[in-house]
PDB file of C-alpha atoms in Angstrom:
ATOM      1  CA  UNK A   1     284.465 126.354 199.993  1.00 84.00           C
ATOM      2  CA  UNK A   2     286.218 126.580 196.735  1.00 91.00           C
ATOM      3  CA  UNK A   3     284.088 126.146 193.225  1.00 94.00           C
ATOM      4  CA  UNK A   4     285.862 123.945 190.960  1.00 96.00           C
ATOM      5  CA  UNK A   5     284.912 123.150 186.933  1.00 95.00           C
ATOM      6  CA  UNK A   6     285.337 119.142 186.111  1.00 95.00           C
ATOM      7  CA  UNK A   7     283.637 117.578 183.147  1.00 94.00           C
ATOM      8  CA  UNK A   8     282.361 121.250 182.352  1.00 91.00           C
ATOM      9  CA  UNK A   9     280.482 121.032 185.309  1.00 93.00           C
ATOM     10  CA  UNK A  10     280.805 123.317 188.263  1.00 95.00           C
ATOM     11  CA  UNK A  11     281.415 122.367 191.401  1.00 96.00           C
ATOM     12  CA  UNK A  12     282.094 122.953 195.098  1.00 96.00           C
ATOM     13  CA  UNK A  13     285.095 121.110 196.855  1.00 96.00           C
ATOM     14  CA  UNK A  14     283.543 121.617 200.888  1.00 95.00           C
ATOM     15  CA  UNK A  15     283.492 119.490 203.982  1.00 94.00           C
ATOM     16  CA  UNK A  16     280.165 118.066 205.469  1.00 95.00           C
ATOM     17  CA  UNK A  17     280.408 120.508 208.041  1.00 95.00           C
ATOM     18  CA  UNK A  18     281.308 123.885 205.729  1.00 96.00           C
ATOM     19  CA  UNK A  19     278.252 122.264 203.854  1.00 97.00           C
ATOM     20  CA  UNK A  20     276.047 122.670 206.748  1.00 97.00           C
ATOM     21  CA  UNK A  21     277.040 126.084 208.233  1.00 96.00           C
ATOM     22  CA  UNK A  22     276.991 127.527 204.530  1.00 96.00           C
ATOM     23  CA  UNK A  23     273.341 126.587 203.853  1.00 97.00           C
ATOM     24  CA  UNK A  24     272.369 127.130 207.784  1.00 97.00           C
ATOM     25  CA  UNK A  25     273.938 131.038 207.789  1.00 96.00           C
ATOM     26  CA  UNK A  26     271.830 131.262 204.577  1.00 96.00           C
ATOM     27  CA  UNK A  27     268.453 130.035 205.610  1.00 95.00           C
ATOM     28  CA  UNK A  28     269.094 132.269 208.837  1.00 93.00           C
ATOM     29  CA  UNK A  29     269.765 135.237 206.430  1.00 93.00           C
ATOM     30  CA  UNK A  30     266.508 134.284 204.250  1.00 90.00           C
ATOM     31  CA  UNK A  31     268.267 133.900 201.357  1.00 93.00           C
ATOM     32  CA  UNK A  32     266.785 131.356 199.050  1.00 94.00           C
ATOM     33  CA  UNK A  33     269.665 128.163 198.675  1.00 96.00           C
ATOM     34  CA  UNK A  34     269.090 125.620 195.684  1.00 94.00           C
ATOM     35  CA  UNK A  35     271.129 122.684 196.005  1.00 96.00           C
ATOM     36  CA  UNK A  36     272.069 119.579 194.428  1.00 94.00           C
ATOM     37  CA  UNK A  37     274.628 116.815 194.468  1.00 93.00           C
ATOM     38  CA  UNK A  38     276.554 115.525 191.618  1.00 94.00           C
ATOM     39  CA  UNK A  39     277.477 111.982 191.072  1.00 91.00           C
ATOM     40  CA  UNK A  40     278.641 109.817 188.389  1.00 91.00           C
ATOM     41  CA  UNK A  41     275.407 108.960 186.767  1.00 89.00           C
ATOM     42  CA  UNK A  42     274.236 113.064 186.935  1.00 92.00           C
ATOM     43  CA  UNK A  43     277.629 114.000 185.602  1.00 94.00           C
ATOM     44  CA  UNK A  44     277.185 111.821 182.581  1.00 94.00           C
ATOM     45  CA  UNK A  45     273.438 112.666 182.042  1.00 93.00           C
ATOM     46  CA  UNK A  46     274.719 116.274 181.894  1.00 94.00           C
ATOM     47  CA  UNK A  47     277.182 116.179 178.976  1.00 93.00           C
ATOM     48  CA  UNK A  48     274.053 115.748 177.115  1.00 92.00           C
ATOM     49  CA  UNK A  49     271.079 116.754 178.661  1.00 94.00           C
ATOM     50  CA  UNK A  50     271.285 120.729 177.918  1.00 93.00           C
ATOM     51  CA  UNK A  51     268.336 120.716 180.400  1.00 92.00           C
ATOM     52  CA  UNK A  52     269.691 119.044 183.275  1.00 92.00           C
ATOM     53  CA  UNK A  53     272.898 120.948 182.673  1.00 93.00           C
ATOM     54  CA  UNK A  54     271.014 123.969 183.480  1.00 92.00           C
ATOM     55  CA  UNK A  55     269.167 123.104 186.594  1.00 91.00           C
ATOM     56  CA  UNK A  56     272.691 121.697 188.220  1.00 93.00           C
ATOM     57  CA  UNK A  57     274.550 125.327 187.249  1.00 94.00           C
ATOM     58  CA  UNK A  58     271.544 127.158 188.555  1.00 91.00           C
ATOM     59  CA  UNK A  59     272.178 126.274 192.360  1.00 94.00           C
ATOM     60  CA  UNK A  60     273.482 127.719 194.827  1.00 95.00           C
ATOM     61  CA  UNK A  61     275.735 125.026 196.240  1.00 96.00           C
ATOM     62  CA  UNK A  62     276.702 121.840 194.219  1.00 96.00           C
ATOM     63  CA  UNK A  63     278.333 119.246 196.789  1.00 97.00           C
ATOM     64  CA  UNK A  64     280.239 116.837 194.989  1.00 95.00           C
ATOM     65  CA  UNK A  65     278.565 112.801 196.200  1.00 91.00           C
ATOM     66  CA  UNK A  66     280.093 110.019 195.336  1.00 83.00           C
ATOM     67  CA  UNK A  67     283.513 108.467 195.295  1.00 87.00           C
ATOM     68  CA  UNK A  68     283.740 108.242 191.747  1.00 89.00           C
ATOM     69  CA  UNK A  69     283.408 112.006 191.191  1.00 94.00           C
ATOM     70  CA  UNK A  70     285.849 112.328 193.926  1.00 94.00           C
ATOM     71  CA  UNK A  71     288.664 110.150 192.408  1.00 92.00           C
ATOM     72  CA  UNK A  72     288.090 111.037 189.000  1.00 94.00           C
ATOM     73  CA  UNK A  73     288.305 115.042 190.217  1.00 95.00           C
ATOM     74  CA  UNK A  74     291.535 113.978 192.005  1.00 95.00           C
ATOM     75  CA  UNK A  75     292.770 112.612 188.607  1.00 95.00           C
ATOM     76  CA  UNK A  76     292.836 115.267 186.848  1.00 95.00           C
ATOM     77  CA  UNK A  77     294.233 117.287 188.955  1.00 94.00           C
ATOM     78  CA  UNK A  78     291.580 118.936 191.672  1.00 95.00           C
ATOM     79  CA  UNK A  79     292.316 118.889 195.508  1.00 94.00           C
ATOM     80  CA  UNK A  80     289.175 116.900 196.449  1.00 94.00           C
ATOM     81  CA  UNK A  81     289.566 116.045 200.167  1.00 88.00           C
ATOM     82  CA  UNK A  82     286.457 114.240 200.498  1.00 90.00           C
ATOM     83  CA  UNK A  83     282.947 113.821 199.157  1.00 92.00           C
ATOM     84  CA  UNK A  84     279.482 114.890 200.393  1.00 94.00           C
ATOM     85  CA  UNK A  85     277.305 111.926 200.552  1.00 91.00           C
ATOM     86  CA  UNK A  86     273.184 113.251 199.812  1.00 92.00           C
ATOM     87  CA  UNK A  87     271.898 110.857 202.588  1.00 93.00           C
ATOM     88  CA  UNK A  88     274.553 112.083 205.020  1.00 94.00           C
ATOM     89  CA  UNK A  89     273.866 115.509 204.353  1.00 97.00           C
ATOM     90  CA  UNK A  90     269.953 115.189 204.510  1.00 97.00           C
ATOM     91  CA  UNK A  91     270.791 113.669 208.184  1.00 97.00           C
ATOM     92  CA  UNK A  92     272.684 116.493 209.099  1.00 98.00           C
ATOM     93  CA  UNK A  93     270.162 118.738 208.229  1.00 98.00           C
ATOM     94  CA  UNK A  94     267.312 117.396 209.437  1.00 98.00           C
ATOM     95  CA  UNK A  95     269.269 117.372 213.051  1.00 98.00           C
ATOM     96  CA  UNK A  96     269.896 121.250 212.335  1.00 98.00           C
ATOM     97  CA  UNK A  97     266.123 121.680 211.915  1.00 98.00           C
ATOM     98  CA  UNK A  98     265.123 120.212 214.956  1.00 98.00           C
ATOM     99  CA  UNK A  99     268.133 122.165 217.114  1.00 97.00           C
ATOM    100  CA  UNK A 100     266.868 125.142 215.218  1.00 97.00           C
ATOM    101  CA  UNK A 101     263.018 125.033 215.167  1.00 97.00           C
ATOM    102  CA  UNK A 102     262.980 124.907 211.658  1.00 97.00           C
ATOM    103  CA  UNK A 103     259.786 123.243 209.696  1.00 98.00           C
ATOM    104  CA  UNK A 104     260.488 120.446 207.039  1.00 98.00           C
ATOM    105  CA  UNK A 105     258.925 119.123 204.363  1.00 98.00           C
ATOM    106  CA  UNK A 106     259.041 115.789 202.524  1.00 98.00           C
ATOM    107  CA  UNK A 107     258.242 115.552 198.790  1.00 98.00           C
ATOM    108  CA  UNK A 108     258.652 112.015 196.969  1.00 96.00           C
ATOM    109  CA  UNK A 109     258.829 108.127 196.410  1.00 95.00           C
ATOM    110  CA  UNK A 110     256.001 106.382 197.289  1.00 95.00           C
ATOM    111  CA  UNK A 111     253.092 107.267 199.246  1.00 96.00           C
ATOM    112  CA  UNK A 112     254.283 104.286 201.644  1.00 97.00           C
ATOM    113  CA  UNK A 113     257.897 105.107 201.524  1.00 97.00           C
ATOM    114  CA  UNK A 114     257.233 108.825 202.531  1.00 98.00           C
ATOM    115  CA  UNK A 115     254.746 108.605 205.196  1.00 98.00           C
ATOM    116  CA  UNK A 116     257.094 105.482 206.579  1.00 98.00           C
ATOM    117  CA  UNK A 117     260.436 108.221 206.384  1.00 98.00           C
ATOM    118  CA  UNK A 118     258.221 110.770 207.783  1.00 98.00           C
ATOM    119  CA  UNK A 119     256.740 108.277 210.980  1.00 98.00           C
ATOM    120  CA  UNK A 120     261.063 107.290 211.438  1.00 98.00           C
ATOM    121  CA  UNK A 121     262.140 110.819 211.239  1.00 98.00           C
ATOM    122  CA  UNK A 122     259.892 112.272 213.451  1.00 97.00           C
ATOM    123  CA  UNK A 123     260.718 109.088 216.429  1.00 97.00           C
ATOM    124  CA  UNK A 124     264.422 109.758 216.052  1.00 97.00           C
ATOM    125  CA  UNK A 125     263.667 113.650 216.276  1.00 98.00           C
ATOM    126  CA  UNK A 126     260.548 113.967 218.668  1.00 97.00           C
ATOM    127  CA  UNK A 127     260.562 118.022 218.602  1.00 98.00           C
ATOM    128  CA  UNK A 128     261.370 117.486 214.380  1.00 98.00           C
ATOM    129  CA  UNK A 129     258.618 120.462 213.176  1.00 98.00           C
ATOM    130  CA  UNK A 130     257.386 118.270 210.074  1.00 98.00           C
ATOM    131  CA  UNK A 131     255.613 120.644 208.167  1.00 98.00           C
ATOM    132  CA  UNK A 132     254.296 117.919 205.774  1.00 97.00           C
ATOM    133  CA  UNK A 133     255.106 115.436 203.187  1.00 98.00           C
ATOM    134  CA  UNK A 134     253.687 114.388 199.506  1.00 96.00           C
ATOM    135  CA  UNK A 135     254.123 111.154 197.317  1.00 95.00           C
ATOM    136  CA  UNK A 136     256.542 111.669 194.152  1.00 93.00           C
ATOM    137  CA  UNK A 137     254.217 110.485 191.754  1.00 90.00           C
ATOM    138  CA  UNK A 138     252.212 113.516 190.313  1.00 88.00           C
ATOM    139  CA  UNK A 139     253.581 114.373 186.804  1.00 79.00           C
ATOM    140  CA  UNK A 140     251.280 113.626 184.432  1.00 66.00           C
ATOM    141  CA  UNK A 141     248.683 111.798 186.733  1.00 61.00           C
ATOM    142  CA  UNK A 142     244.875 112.208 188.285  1.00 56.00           C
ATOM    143  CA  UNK A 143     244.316 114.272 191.078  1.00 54.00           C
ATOM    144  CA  UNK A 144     247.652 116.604 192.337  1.00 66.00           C
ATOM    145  CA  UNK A 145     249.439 117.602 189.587  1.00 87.00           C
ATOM    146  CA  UNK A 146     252.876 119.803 190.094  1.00 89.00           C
ATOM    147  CA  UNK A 147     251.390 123.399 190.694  1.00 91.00           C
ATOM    148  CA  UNK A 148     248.472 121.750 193.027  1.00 92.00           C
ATOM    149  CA  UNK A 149     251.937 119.889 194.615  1.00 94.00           C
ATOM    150  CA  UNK A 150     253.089 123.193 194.870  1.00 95.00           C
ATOM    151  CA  UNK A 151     250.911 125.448 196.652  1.00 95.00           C
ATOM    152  CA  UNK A 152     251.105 122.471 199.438  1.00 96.00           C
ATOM    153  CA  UNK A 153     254.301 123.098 200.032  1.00 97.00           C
ATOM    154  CA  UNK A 154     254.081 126.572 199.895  1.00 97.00           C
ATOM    155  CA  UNK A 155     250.645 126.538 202.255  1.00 98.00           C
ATOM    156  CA  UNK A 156     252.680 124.791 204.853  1.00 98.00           C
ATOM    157  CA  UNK A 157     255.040 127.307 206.044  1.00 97.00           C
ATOM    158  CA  UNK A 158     257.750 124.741 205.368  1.00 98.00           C
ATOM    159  CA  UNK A 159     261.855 126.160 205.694  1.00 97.00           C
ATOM    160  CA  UNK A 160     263.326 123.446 204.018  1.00 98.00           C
ATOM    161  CA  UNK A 161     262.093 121.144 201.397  1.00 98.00           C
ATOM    162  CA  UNK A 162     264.044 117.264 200.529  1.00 98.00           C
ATOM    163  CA  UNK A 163     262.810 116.538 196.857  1.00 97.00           C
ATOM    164  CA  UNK A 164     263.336 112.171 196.235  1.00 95.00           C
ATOM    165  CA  UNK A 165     262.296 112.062 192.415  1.00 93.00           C
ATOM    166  CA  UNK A 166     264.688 110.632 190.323  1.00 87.00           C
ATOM    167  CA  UNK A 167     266.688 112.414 188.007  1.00 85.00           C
ATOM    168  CA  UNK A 168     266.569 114.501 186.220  1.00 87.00           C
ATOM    169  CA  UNK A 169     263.288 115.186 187.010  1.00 88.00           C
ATOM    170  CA  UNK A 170     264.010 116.655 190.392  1.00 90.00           C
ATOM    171  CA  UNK A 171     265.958 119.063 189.487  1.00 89.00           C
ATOM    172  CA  UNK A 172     263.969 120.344 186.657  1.00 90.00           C
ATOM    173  CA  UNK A 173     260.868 120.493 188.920  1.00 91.00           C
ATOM    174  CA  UNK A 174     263.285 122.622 191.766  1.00 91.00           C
ATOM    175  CA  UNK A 175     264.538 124.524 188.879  1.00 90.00           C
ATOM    176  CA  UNK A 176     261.144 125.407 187.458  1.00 91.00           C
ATOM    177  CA  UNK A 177     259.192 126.113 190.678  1.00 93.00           C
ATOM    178  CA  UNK A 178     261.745 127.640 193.072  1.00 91.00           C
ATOM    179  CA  UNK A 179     260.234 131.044 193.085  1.00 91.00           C
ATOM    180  CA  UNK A 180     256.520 129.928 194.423  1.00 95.00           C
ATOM    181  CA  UNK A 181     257.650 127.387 196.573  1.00 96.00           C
ATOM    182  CA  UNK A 182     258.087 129.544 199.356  1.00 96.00           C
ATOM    183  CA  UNK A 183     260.990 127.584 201.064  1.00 97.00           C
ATOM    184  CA  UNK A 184     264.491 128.949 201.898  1.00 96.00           C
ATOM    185  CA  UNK A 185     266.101 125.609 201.392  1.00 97.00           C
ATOM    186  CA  UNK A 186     265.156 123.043 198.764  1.00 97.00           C
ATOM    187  CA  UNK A 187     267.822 120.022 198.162  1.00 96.00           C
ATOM    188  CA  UNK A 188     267.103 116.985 195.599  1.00 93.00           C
ATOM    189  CA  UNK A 189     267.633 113.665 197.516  1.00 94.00           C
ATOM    190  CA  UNK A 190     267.442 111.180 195.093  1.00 86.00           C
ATOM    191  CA  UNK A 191     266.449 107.748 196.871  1.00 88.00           C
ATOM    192  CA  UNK A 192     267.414 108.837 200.253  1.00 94.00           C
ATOM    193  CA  UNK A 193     264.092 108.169 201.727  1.00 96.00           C
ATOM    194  CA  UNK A 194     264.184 104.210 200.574  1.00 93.00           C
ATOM    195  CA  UNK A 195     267.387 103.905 202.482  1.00 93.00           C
ATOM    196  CA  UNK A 196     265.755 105.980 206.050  1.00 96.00           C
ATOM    197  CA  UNK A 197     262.307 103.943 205.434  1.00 96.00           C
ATOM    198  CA  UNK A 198     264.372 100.546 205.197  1.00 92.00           C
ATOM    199  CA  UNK A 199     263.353  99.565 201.470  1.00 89.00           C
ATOM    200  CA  UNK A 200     267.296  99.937 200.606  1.00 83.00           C
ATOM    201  CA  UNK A 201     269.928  99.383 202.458  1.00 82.00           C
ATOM    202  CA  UNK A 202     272.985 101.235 202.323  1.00 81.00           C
ATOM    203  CA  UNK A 203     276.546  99.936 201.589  1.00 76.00           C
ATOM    204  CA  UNK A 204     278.548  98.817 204.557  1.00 82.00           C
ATOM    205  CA  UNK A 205     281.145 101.985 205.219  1.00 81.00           C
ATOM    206  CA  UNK A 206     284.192 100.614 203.542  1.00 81.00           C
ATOM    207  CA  UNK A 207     282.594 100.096 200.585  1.00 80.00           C
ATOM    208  CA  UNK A 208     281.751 103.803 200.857  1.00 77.00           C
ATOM    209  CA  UNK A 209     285.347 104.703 201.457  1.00 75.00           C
ATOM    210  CA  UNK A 210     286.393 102.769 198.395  1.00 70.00           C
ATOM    211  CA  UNK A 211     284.030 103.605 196.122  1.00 70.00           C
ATOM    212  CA  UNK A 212     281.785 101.327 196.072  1.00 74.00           C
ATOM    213  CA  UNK A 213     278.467 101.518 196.800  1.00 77.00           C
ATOM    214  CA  UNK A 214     277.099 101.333 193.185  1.00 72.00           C
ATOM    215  CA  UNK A 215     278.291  97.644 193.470  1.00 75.00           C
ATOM    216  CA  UNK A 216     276.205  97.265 196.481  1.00 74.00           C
ATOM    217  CA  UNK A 217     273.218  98.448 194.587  1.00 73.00           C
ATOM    218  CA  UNK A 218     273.281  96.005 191.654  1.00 72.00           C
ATOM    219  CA  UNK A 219     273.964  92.777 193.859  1.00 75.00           C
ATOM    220  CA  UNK A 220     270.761  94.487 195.535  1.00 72.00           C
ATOM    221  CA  UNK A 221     268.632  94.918 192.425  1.00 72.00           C
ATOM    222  CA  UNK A 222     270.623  93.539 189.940  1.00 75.00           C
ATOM    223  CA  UNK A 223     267.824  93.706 187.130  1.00 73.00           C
ATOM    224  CA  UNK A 224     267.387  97.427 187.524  1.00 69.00           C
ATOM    225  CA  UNK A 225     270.861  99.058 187.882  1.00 68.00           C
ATOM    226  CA  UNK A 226     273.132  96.791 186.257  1.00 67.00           C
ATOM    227  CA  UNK A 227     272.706  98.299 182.794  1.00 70.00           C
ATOM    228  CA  UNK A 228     272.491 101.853 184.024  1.00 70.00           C
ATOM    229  CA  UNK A 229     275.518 101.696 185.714  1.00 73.00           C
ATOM    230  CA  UNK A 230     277.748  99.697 183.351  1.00 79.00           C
ATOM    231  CA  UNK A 231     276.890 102.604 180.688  1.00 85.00           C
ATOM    232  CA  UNK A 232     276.997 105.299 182.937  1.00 88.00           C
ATOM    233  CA  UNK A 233     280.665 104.073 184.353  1.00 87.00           C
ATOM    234  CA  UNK A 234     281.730 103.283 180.768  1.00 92.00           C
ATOM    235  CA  UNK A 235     281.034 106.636 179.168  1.00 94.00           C
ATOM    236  CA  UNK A 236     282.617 108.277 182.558  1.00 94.00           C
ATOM    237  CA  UNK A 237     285.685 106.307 182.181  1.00 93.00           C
ATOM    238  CA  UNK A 238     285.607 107.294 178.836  1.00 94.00           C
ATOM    239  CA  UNK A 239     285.018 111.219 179.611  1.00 94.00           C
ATOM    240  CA  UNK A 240     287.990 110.813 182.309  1.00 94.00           C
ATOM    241  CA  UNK A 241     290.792 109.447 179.551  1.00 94.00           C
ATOM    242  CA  UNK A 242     289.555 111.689 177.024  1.00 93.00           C
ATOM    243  CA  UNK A 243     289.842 115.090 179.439  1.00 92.00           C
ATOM    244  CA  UNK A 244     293.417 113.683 180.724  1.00 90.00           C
ATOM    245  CA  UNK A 245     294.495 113.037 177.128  1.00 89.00           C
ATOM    246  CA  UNK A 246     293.628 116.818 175.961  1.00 85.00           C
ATOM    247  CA  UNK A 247     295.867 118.197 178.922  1.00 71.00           C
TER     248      UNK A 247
END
């Protein structure tokens, strides 16, 4: 695993399975792993966001997801074999915690969505030790707020904890609570439960390869994403030229 800097932003160039034997020989050693992946969109958000730019340097591992990240690394310069994909990774793991007895815990989306990811989860891994799971919608509402959120999570002797709140309030929230959680392993999934509950599905795999999945997601909701990622792919284009012009 070697840590790279691109955009001003650290991070690590590591296969899927380096990924998953570096955070496994961790949790086994009780050492406390924050992690987070980086894509396009995050990578913008953080040339500005002073905030966000703090959470993402204060983990432990930062797996680069996302083809874009990956090409644009590879352009200027980097030896970027291959990305980390957030929704492949959170597979991975979850089939670690089952081989390895260790308890899980789901935090995000909608009520619906997580108790529907939870119910798949624990069909395709019968002896999965589900510790719980929580809706993502508590900042700033009635009835659970984040600290209440919190102590559930702490309460339920969970290992590992998947966070799917958008960005960047994820990682703020991981960044902020890590110490009381009382996990080993915390790792921000974005909207990795839609896809494993079957609200989203995922781009076919050569669209993956190439890059493209961000297309797939407007043509799904168009209205949504395609502003947010013309902008975001603009001003990364942009970031890319101006980085390769200064060398």
């Amino acid at each position: 695993m070697n840590r790279i800097t691109f955009l001003n932003s650290p991070m690590d160039v590591a296969t899927m399975d380096e990924t998953v034997h570096f955070i496994k020989d961790r949790i086994q050693a009780n050492q406390f792993t924050q992690h987070v992946v980086v894509n396009v969109a995050k990578l913008v958000h953080m040339q500005k966001d002073a905030q966000l730019r703090e959470s993402v340097e204060a983990c432990d591992i930062i797996n680069i997801d996302g083809m874009g990240v990956v090409l644009g690394a590879r352009f200027l310069g980097h030896d970027v074999a291959e990305r980390v994909a957030g929704v492949d990774l959170f597979h991975h793991l979850i089939a670690m915690s089952e081989q390895e007895a260790l308890p899980v815990y789901l935090l995000g989306a909608t009520e619906e969505v997580v108790s529907e990811t939870a119910r798949r989860l624990q069909a395709e891994h019968p002896t999965l030790k589900l510790a719980g799971y929580h809706h993502g919608y508590f900042f700033n509402k009635e009835g659970d707020d984040e600290e209440s959120v919190v102590n559930k999570i702490k309460a339920s002797g969970a290992k590992l904890l998947f966070v799917a709140i958008t960005s960047p309030k994820k990682e703020n929230f991981i960044n902020k609570w890590q110490d009381r959680l009382g996990v080993s392993f915390v790792m921000g999934v974005g909207g990795t439960f839609d896809v494993v509950a079957g609200k989203v599905n995922r781009a076919p795999l050569w669209m993956q390869r190439y890059g493209l999945e961000w297309f797939y997601r407007v043509v799904q909701e168009p209205r949504r994403m395609w502003k947010r990622y013309l902008v975001t792919n603009s001003k990364f284009a942009w970031y890319l030229l101006r980085e390769k012009l200064r060398k």
